GROMACS .gro file of C-alpha atoms in nm:
model
  124
    1GLN     CA    1   0.848   1.634   0.681
    2VAL     CA    2   0.744   1.289   0.658
    3GLN     CA    3   0.578   1.182   0.335
    4LEU     CA    4   0.460   0.875   0.150
    5VAL     CA    5   0.415   0.896  -0.222
    6GLU     CA    6   0.170   0.606  -0.393
    7SER     CA    7   0.170   0.569  -0.808
    8GLY     CA    8   0.093   0.306  -1.050
    9GLY     CA    9  -0.256   0.284  -1.006
   10GLY     CA   10  -0.493   0.280  -1.321
   11LEU     CA   11  -0.773   0.146  -1.518
   12VAL     CA   12  -0.734  -0.208  -1.607
   13GLN     CA   13  -0.935  -0.529  -1.737
   14ALA     CA   14  -1.022  -0.808  -1.528
   15GLY     CA   15  -0.713  -1.081  -1.523
   16ASP     CA   16  -0.462  -0.806  -1.574
   17SER     CA   17  -0.149  -0.690  -1.356
   18LEU     CA   18  -0.053  -0.342  -1.187
   19ARG     CA   19   0.245  -0.266  -0.975
   20LEU     CA   20   0.217   0.008  -0.682
   21SER     CA   21   0.471   0.181  -0.583
   22CYS     CA   22   0.507   0.388  -0.236
   23ALA     CA   23   0.805   0.618  -0.213
   24ALA     CA   24   0.893   0.737   0.137
   25SER     CA   25   1.102   1.035   0.252
   26GLY     CA   26   1.171   1.205   0.586
   27LEU     CA   27   1.184   0.895   0.831
   28PRO     CA   28   1.430   0.589   0.851
   29PHE     CA   29   1.259   0.381   0.620
   30SER     CA   30   1.437   0.083   0.693
   31SER     CA   31   1.337   0.097   1.055
   32TYR     CA   32   0.959   0.092   0.977
   33VAL     CA   33   0.704  -0.144   0.889
   34MET     CA   34   0.530  -0.092   0.572
   35GLY     CA   35   0.147  -0.191   0.490
   36TRP     CA   36  -0.100  -0.166   0.190
   37PHE     CA   37  -0.450  -0.098   0.293
   38ARG     CA   38  -0.736  -0.016   0.047
   39GLN     CA   39  -1.078   0.145   0.040
   40GLY     CA   40  -1.376   0.110  -0.198
   41PRO     CA   41  -1.662   0.347  -0.254
   42GLY     CA   42  -1.875   0.336   0.082
   43LYS     CA   43  -1.645   0.058   0.265
   44GLU     CA   44  -1.401   0.029   0.557
   45ARG     CA   45  -1.068   0.069   0.483
   46GLU     CA   46  -0.922  -0.280   0.459
   47PHE     CA   47  -0.546  -0.449   0.522
   48VAL     CA   48  -0.409  -0.603   0.210
   49ALA     CA   49  -0.063  -0.681   0.304
   50ALA     CA   50   0.232  -0.606   0.523
   51ILE     CA   51   0.607  -0.630   0.550
   52SER     CA   52   0.898  -0.612   0.806
   53TRP     CA   53   1.197  -0.408   0.814
   54SER     CA   54   1.419  -0.659   0.661
   55GLY     CA   55   1.116  -0.815   0.437
   56SER     CA   56   1.190  -1.165   0.655
   57ARG     CA   57   0.804  -1.163   0.781
   58ILE     CA   58   0.493  -1.082   0.535
   59TRP     CA   59   0.169  -1.051   0.580
   60TYR     CA   60  -0.145  -1.096   0.286
   61ALA     CA   61  -0.512  -1.072   0.362
   62ASP     CA   62  -0.708  -1.375   0.283
   63SER     CA   63  -0.853  -1.172  -0.003
   64VAL     CA   64  -0.513  -1.121  -0.211
   65LYS     CA   65  -0.317  -1.431  -0.093
   66GLY     CA   66  -0.150  -1.617  -0.413
   67ARG     CA   67  -0.232  -1.296  -0.649
   68PHE     CA   68  -0.068  -0.996  -0.481
   69THR     CA   69   0.334  -0.970  -0.395
   70ILE     CA   70   0.451  -0.706  -0.147
   71SER     CA   71   0.834  -0.644  -0.119
   72ARG     CA   72   1.066  -0.376  -0.014
   73ASP     CA   73   1.377  -0.201  -0.128
   74ASN     CA   74   1.535  -0.016   0.169
   75ALA     CA   75   1.803   0.149  -0.064
   76LYS     CA   76   1.517   0.332  -0.260
   77ASN     CA   77   1.291   0.395   0.027
   78THR     CA   78   1.035   0.239  -0.163
   79VAL     CA   79   0.753  -0.044  -0.102
   80TYR     CA   80   0.565  -0.232  -0.421
   81LEU     CA   81   0.265  -0.427  -0.431
   82GLN     CA   82   0.254  -0.652  -0.728
   83MET     CA   83  -0.095  -0.746  -0.815
   84ASN     CA   84  -0.167  -1.031  -1.066
   85SER     CA   85  -0.500  -1.167  -1.165
   86LEU     CA   86  -0.693  -0.884  -1.073
   87LYS     CA   87  -1.069  -0.863  -0.994
   88PRO     CA   88  -1.321  -0.631  -1.030
   89GLU     CA   89  -1.397  -0.660  -0.642
   90ASP     CA   90  -1.030  -0.515  -0.621
   91THR     CA   91  -1.137  -0.184  -0.748
   92ALA     CA   92  -1.022   0.063  -0.455
   93VAL     CA   93  -0.820   0.333  -0.342
   94TYR     CA   94  -0.492   0.169  -0.242
   95TYR     CA   95  -0.292   0.367   0.062
   96CYS     CA   96   0.042   0.294   0.170
   97GLY     CA   97   0.139   0.312   0.550
   98ALA     CA   98   0.424   0.329   0.795
   99ALA     CA   99   0.440   0.194   1.145
  100ARG     CA  100   0.742   0.197   1.384
  101ASN     CA  101   0.569   0.054   1.684
  102ILE     CA  102   0.314  -0.197   1.584
  103ARG     CA  103   0.108  -0.461   1.775
  104ALA     CA  104  -0.182  -0.540   1.504
  105ILE     CA  105  -0.032  -0.537   1.170
  106MET     CA  106  -0.382  -0.539   0.983
  107ARG     CA  107  -0.522  -0.249   1.210
  108ALA     CA  108  -0.496   0.094   1.022
  109TYR     CA  109  -0.475   0.266   1.369
  110GLU     CA  110  -0.145   0.080   1.445
  111TYR     CA  111   0.019   0.279   1.156
  112ASP     CA  112   0.156   0.619   1.179
  113TYR     CA  113   0.171   0.758   0.835
  114TRP     CA  114  -0.011   0.737   0.530
  115GLY     CA  115   0.023   0.866   0.152
  116GLN     CA  116  -0.235   1.012  -0.050
  117GLY     CA  117  -0.378   0.690  -0.233
  118THR     CA  118  -0.379   0.556  -0.568
  119GLN     CA  119  -0.672   0.456  -0.739
  120VAL     CA  120  -0.693   0.112  -0.916
  121THR     CA  121  -1.013   0.034  -1.128
  122VAL     CA  122  -1.079  -0.311  -1.292
  123SER     CA  123  -1.348  -0.354  -1.554
  124SER     CA  124  -1.526  -0.670  -1.588
   0.00000   0.00000   0.00000
């Protein structure tokens, strides 16, 4: 049974930092592209960041470039999202996704598996 479990969310003030983690089980983790998406209240799910199998290729949404960093540790079957300089606009449920065969890295429908999400709330 494939399972992705996010953790690390919480309530912080603008300018603070958080690190999200996504632990995977039941799949060959190193064979999957891993991505982070987020969905605010009443909004569409949007792409945040993604990382290739080896970590050699990385993609970011324009809204988070220079503030967020994605990384992965294949030995631990875990992908991370380091979030710095957080803004109220970053408030959302953050989801981890896994994709084995992918063509459009920023499209949610390309991903095969999803976690339950972790809430990030940034106050002004």
